[in-house]
Short mmCIF file of C-alpha atoms in Angstrom, two decimals:
data_model
loop_
_atom_site.label_atom_id
_atom_site.label_comp_id
_atom_site.label_asym_id
_atom_site.label_seq_id
_atom_site.Cartn_x
_atom_site.Cartn_y
_atom_site.Cartn_z
CA MET A 1 58.98 161.46 79.23
CA LYS A 2 58.88 157.71 78.45
CA THR A 3 60.70 156.62 81.59
CA ASP A 4 58.49 158.66 83.88
CA GLU A 5 55.60 156.23 83.70
CA PRO A 6 57.49 153.09 84.80
CA ALA A 7 59.43 155.10 87.38
CA ASP A 8 56.18 156.34 88.89
CA LYS A 9 54.71 152.86 88.72
CA ILE A 10 57.66 151.39 90.65
CA LYS A 11 57.35 154.11 93.29
CA ALA A 12 53.62 153.53 93.66
CA LEU A 13 53.97 149.75 93.91
CA THR A 14 56.83 150.02 96.40
CA ALA A 15 54.82 152.43 98.52
CA GLU A 16 51.87 150.03 98.46
CA LEU A 17 54.14 147.09 99.34
CA ASN A 18 55.46 148.99 102.34
CA THR A 19 51.96 149.65 103.69
CA LEU A 20 51.00 145.97 103.75
CA GLY A 21 50.96 144.71 107.32
CA MET A 22 50.12 141.11 106.34
CA GLN A 23 47.21 141.25 108.78
CA ASN A 24 44.86 139.10 106.69
CA ARG A 25 44.78 136.86 103.62
CA ASP A 26 43.87 139.67 101.23
CA GLU A 27 46.97 141.63 102.26
CA VAL A 28 49.08 138.49 101.81
CA GLU A 29 47.69 137.97 98.31
CA GLN A 30 48.33 141.62 97.49
CA PHE A 31 51.89 141.27 98.78
CA ILE A 32 52.58 138.30 96.49
CA ARG A 33 51.15 140.10 93.43
CA ILE A 34 53.06 143.32 94.02
CA PHE A 35 56.31 141.58 95.08
CA LYS A 36 56.42 139.42 91.95
CA THR A 37 55.47 142.36 89.72
CA LEU A 38 58.26 144.51 91.14
CA ILE A 39 60.87 141.79 90.75
CA TYR A 40 59.96 140.40 87.34
CA ASN A 41 58.22 143.24 85.50
CA HIS A 42 60.31 146.02 87.00
CA LYS A 43 63.58 144.11 87.68
CA MET A 44 63.77 145.22 91.33
CA ILE A 45 65.87 142.16 92.18
CA GLY A 46 67.31 143.78 95.31
CA LEU A 47 63.90 143.42 96.98
CA LEU A 48 64.74 139.74 97.43
CA HIS A 49 67.03 140.91 100.25
CA ASP A 50 64.09 142.58 102.00
CA TYR A 51 61.87 139.54 102.16
CA TYR A 52 63.98 136.35 102.07
CA LEU A 53 66.02 134.85 104.89
CA GLU A 54 69.78 134.86 104.23
CA ASP A 55 69.97 131.09 104.58
CA ILE A 56 66.83 130.35 102.58
CA ARG A 57 66.71 127.00 100.77
CA VAL A 58 64.55 127.09 97.65
CA ILE A 59 63.71 123.65 96.30
CA ARG A 60 63.28 123.73 92.52
CA GLU A 61 62.10 121.26 89.92
CA ASN A 62 64.29 118.35 88.83
CA ARG A 63 66.01 117.86 92.20
CA VAL A 64 67.69 121.25 92.16
CA ALA A 65 68.04 123.31 95.35
CA LEU A 66 69.17 126.92 95.65
CA ASP A 67 71.04 127.27 98.93
CA GLY A 68 71.19 130.78 100.33
CA LEU A 69 69.94 134.16 99.25
CA ASP A 70 72.93 134.77 96.96
CA ALA A 71 72.06 131.66 94.93
CA LEU A 72 68.45 132.79 94.62
CA ILE A 73 69.51 136.27 93.50
CA ARG A 74 71.90 134.78 90.90
CA ASP A 75 69.19 132.47 89.56
CA THR A 76 66.62 135.29 89.34
CA THR A 77 69.07 137.65 87.68
CA GLU A 78 70.02 135.06 85.06
CA PHE A 79 66.36 134.33 84.29
CA LEU A 80 65.71 138.03 83.75
CA ALA A 81 68.88 138.37 81.68
CA TYR A 82 67.64 135.69 79.28
CA PHE A 83 64.22 137.42 79.01
CA PRO A 84 64.74 141.13 79.72
CA ASP A 85 61.19 142.01 78.58
CA MET A 86 59.71 139.51 81.03
CA ALA A 87 56.32 140.02 82.62
CA VAL A 88 54.72 137.92 85.36
CA HIS A 89 50.99 137.23 85.47
CA VAL A 90 49.76 135.96 88.84
CA ASP A 91 46.70 133.77 88.26
CA THR A 92 45.99 132.22 91.66
CA VAL A 93 46.98 132.84 95.26
CA ILE A 94 45.81 130.43 97.98
CA VAL A 95 46.55 131.46 101.60
CA LYS A 96 46.43 129.58 104.89
CA GLY A 97 47.35 130.87 108.33
CA SER A 98 47.25 134.07 110.31
CA GLU A 99 49.29 137.09 111.29
CA GLN A 100 50.16 135.35 114.58
CA GLU A 101 51.14 131.94 113.22
CA GLY A 102 52.50 133.01 109.87
CA TYR A 103 51.23 132.10 106.44
CA LYS A 104 51.50 129.30 103.93
CA ILE A 105 50.97 130.53 100.38
CA PHE A 106 50.43 128.67 97.14
CA CYS A 107 50.78 130.64 93.94
CA ARG A 108 50.24 129.93 90.24
CA ALA A 109 51.74 132.36 87.77
CA ARG A 110 52.76 132.62 84.13
CA TYR A 111 55.78 134.30 82.60
CA THR A 112 55.82 135.94 79.19
CA GLY A 113 58.83 137.37 77.42
CA SER A 114 61.29 136.76 74.59
CA ASN A 115 64.86 135.48 74.64
CA LEU A 116 66.63 138.74 73.93
CA GLY A 117 69.69 138.10 76.08
CA SER A 118 72.50 135.55 75.85
CA SER A 119 72.18 132.31 77.75
CA PRO A 120 74.31 129.22 78.43
CA TYR A 121 72.96 127.95 75.08
CA GLY A 122 74.40 130.88 73.13
CA LEU A 123 73.21 134.05 71.48
CA PRO A 124 69.63 135.29 71.90
CA THR A 125 67.15 133.33 69.79
CA GLY A 126 64.40 135.96 69.81
CA LYS A 127 61.89 133.17 70.57
CA ALA A 128 58.92 133.97 72.79
CA LEU A 129 57.88 131.95 75.84
CA GLY A 130 54.25 132.23 74.74
CA GLU A 131 51.43 131.71 77.21
CA GLY A 132 52.47 128.29 78.49
CA CYS A 133 55.34 129.13 80.85
CA MET A 134 53.73 128.11 84.11
CA GLU A 135 55.12 128.44 87.62
CA LEU A 136 53.67 126.82 90.74
CA SER A 137 55.12 127.72 94.12
CA MET A 138 54.48 127.08 97.79
CA LEU A 139 56.14 129.25 100.42
CA SER A 140 56.01 130.09 104.11
CA MET A 141 56.11 133.60 105.53
CA LYS A 142 56.74 134.44 109.17
CA LYS A 143 57.15 137.61 111.18
CA THR A 144 60.74 137.91 112.39
CA SER A 145 62.63 140.58 114.31
CA ALA A 146 63.62 141.94 110.89
CA GLY A 147 60.05 142.03 109.59
CA TRP A 148 58.08 139.56 107.46
CA LYS A 149 60.33 137.01 105.77
CA ILE A 150 59.94 134.11 103.39
CA THR A 151 61.39 131.22 105.38
CA ASP A 152 61.07 128.36 102.92
CA GLU A 153 59.93 127.89 99.35
CA MET A 154 59.34 125.30 96.66
CA VAL A 155 59.13 126.63 93.10
CA MET A 156 58.53 124.68 89.92
CA ILE A 157 58.50 126.18 86.46
CA SER A 158 58.12 125.01 82.87
CA ARG A 159 61.85 124.31 82.63
CA GLU A 160 61.77 122.37 79.34
CA LEU A 161 59.71 125.11 77.68
CA ILE A 162 62.20 127.75 78.83
CA GLU A 163 65.15 125.71 77.56
CA SER A 164 63.53 125.17 74.18
CA THR A 165 63.09 128.95 73.91
CA LEU A 166 66.78 129.49 74.63
CA LYS A 167 67.95 126.99 71.99
CA ASP A 168 68.03 127.71 68.28
CA MET B 1 50.41 93.61 100.88
CA SER B 2 50.44 93.73 104.68
CA ASP B 3 47.28 93.77 106.78
CA GLU B 4 48.44 97.11 108.15
CA SER B 5 48.55 98.58 104.66
CA ILE B 6 45.09 97.24 103.84
CA GLN B 7 43.75 98.62 107.13
CA GLN B 8 45.32 102.01 106.39
CA ARG B 9 43.79 102.04 102.91
CA ARG B 10 40.34 101.18 104.28
CA GLN B 11 40.56 103.99 106.82
CA ARG B 12 41.47 106.41 104.06
CA GLU B 13 38.63 105.17 101.87
CA GLN B 14 36.20 105.54 104.75
CA TYR B 15 37.18 109.19 105.11
CA ILE B 16 36.92 109.77 101.35
CA ASP B 17 33.50 108.14 101.11
CA SER B 18 32.03 110.04 104.08
CA CYS B 19 33.52 113.50 103.44
CA THR B 20 31.00 116.16 102.47
CA LEU B 21 33.51 118.97 101.73
CA GLN B 22 32.06 121.45 104.19
CA SER B 23 35.32 123.35 104.81
CA PRO B 24 38.75 124.00 103.29
CA LEU B 25 40.32 121.88 106.05
CA GLU B 26 38.15 118.89 105.09
CA VAL B 27 38.93 119.41 101.40
CA ALA B 28 42.67 119.44 102.07
CA ARG B 29 42.50 116.20 104.07
CA LEU B 30 40.15 114.59 101.54
CA PHE B 31 42.46 115.14 98.60
CA GLU B 32 45.54 114.05 100.50
CA GLU B 33 43.82 110.77 101.40
CA TYR B 34 42.43 110.44 97.87
CA THR B 35 45.85 110.95 96.27
CA LYS B 36 47.38 108.33 98.57
CA VAL B 37 44.59 105.82 97.89
CA ILE B 38 45.14 106.10 94.14
CA TRP B 39 48.94 106.25 94.08
CA ASN B 40 50.24 104.57 97.24
CA HIS B 41 47.52 101.94 97.44
CA LYS B 42 47.13 101.64 93.63
CA MET B 43 43.34 101.97 93.65
CA VAL B 44 43.52 103.58 90.22
CA GLY B 45 39.82 103.13 89.43
CA ARG B 46 39.04 105.76 92.05
CA ILE B 47 40.13 108.39 89.55
CA HIS B 48 36.48 108.17 88.51
CA ASP B 49 35.36 109.39 91.96
CA PHE B 50 36.63 112.92 91.66
CA TYR B 51 37.89 113.61 88.14
CA ASP B 52 35.37 115.16 85.82
CA ASP B 53 34.98 113.51 82.38
CA ASP B 54 36.17 116.70 80.74
CA CYS B 55 38.83 117.61 83.28
CA ILE B 56 41.80 119.46 81.79
CA ILE B 57 45.23 119.00 83.35
CA HIS B 58 47.60 121.82 82.39
CA ARG B 59 51.18 120.57 82.37
CA GLU B 60 54.51 122.35 82.58
CA GLY B 61 55.46 121.88 78.95
CA GLY B 62 52.29 123.61 77.77
CA GLU B 63 50.79 120.30 76.66
CA ASP B 64 47.41 119.82 78.29
CA VAL B 65 46.01 116.41 79.19
CA GLN B 66 42.29 116.14 78.56
CA GLY B 67 39.86 113.29 79.08
CA LEU B 68 39.82 110.53 81.66
CA MET B 69 41.47 107.91 79.43
CA ASN B 70 44.58 110.09 79.21
CA VAL B 71 44.55 110.56 82.98
CA PHE B 72 44.39 106.78 83.43
CA SER B 73 47.11 106.22 80.87
CA GLY B 74 49.51 108.68 82.48
CA THR B 75 48.86 107.26 85.96
CA LEU B 76 49.37 103.65 84.90
CA ASN B 77 52.56 104.40 82.96
CA PHE B 78 54.16 106.15 85.90
CA MET B 79 53.11 103.37 88.30
CA ALA B 80 54.34 100.64 85.96
CA ALA B 81 57.78 102.24 85.71
CA PHE B 82 58.08 102.58 89.51
CA PRO B 83 56.21 99.64 91.12
CA ASP B 84 57.16 100.83 94.65
CA LEU B 85 56.07 104.42 93.86
CA LYS B 86 55.06 106.41 96.93
CA PHE B 87 53.79 109.97 97.12
CA THR B 88 54.90 111.79 100.27
CA PHE B 89 53.02 114.98 101.07
CA ILE B 90 54.88 118.09 102.15
CA ASP B 91 51.74 120.21 102.48
CA ILE B 92 48.26 120.73 101.11
CA PHE B 93 45.78 123.51 101.85
CA ALA B 94 42.59 124.89 100.36
CA GLU B 95 40.36 127.93 100.14
CA GLY B 96 36.70 128.16 99.22
CA ASN B 97 33.27 127.11 100.41
CA PRO B 98 30.51 124.57 99.67
CA GLU B 99 28.57 127.06 97.52
CA GLU B 100 31.28 128.26 95.13
CA GLY B 101 33.71 125.37 95.24
CA TYR B 102 37.33 125.09 96.32
CA ARG B 103 40.86 125.57 95.13
CA PHE B 104 43.68 123.66 96.74
CA GLY B 105 47.43 123.67 96.32
CA GLN B 106 49.68 120.77 97.20
CA ALA B 107 53.37 119.97 97.33
CA LEU B 108 54.64 116.40 97.44
CA TYR B 109 57.62 114.38 96.36
CA TYR B 110 58.01 111.02 94.70
CA GLU B 111 59.90 108.04 96.07
CA GLY B 112 60.42 104.90 94.07
CA CYS B 113 62.89 102.90 92.07
CA ASN B 114 62.68 102.09 88.35
CA THR B 115 62.35 98.34 88.46
CA GLY B 116 59.47 98.10 86.00
CA LEU B 117 58.32 99.30 82.60
CA ASN B 118 60.80 101.63 80.95
CA PRO B 119 60.21 103.32 77.56
CA TYR B 120 63.97 103.49 77.02
CA GLY B 121 64.58 99.81 77.60
CA ALA B 122 65.68 97.81 80.62
CA PRO B 123 64.90 99.09 84.16
CA THR B 124 67.65 101.33 85.48
CA PHE B 125 67.15 100.64 89.21
CA LYS B 126 67.70 104.36 89.80
CA LYS B 127 65.73 106.16 92.51
CA LEU B 128 63.50 109.18 92.03
CA THR B 129 64.51 110.93 95.25
CA GLU B 130 68.02 110.87 96.64
CA ASP B 131 69.43 114.03 98.27
CA VAL B 132 66.98 116.57 96.87
CA PRO B 133 63.31 115.54 96.61
CA CYS B 134 61.79 114.77 93.23
CA LEU B 135 59.13 117.41 93.69
CA ALA B 136 55.68 117.96 92.22
CA LEU B 137 53.38 120.92 92.79
CA CYS B 138 49.75 120.91 91.83
CA GLU B 139 46.69 123.14 92.02
CA CYS B 140 43.14 121.82 91.58
CA LEU B 141 39.80 123.52 91.10
CA VAL B 142 36.95 121.52 92.66
CA LYS B 143 33.32 122.26 91.78
CA LYS B 144 29.95 120.53 92.05
CA VAL B 145 28.99 118.91 88.74
CA ASN B 146 25.54 117.27 88.57
CA GLY B 147 25.43 117.22 92.34
CA ARG B 148 28.87 115.58 92.77
CA TRP B 149 32.13 117.21 93.72
CA LYS B 150 34.60 117.00 90.84
CA ILE B 151 38.08 118.21 89.97
CA VAL B 152 37.30 120.22 86.83
CA GLU B 153 40.72 121.71 86.19
CA GLU B 154 44.24 120.96 87.37
CA TRP B 155 47.66 122.57 86.99
CA LEU B 156 50.56 120.20 87.53
CA VAL B 157 54.31 120.68 87.37
CA ARG B 158 56.39 117.56 87.85
CA SER B 159 60.16 117.19 87.85
CA SER B 160 59.88 115.74 84.37
CA ALA B 161 63.56 115.97 83.45
CA ALA B 162 64.53 114.27 86.74
CA ILE B 163 61.98 111.49 86.14
CA ASP B 164 63.29 111.10 82.61
CA ASP B 165 66.86 110.98 83.90
CA THR B 166 65.87 108.25 86.37
CA LEU B 167 64.48 106.19 83.47
CA ASN B 168 67.40 106.85 81.17
CA SER B 169 70.48 104.89 82.05
CA GLY B 170 72.26 106.14 78.96
CA GLU B 171 73.02 102.57 78.00
CA GLU B 172 71.71 101.10 74.76
CA TYR B 173 68.91 98.61 75.10
CA GLU B 174 69.76 95.11 73.84
CA ASP B 175 66.79 92.99 72.83
#
């Protein structure tokens, strides 16, 4: 059955995510790759609850800040709604820190997909993002009483490219 | 320029000139000092120190900047628009080694006021950072080229729309 393959993939990735103890930089890199893949390729948006602090502040490009987990979830959901066939490609992960002190992570990724959903600019355009939709991010992760959490984040994406894809 | 500022610049330049890039920690400090020497102290010619002739800078719009002249042009235009431009680092860190080279990621924000050159017309006197920082994130790949450490590739996302908004007062320019 067609849906079996992605269903099994999600299960396998989630199982792998749950085994990661963040004990070294390779596990941290693996976490980032799997986490982003589950959210963007497999639309597992609810996982944001598992790994972000409730009162997270995500600083975005162009002097925009997302205050609180709800704002982040809304923003992510909208992005996926505009490009429901979205895939993330993680190109680079740079890690500093340790299990004891926590980690600082820098990530470069690309997003591919086509505007197949409505957006604030109107009906779907069908235009593709191409290969140039770049995202750079820097985040901190710390071990809390509720497990490993992302405690702060700065994310910048090719905003103008995205907007041009959403406009006819 | 105050003596203190000149002294600070000289200390930064001393570190840059003596650094041998033996560890990720050194690399992170080097490129923070280097960025500040170019941008905050306006020693633009030092672009030559670490940018490879054929360096490619991948930008957020998908348009790549290639060649040193374009790097110089972009730097000078930004500086001319914001004569008091200051880069404030949030963080920078690196991975790698002296044999294979390094990758570093940095986050910083811009402070400055448009009192200078403006492609839209008269200066707006608007500020780049008010409540939320005018952020820029960047990744660089540093490798040895002909025995010298060089940035061979860069990925840069700036808050381009916010910078544009700071330059655009919305008023028509009268000659």
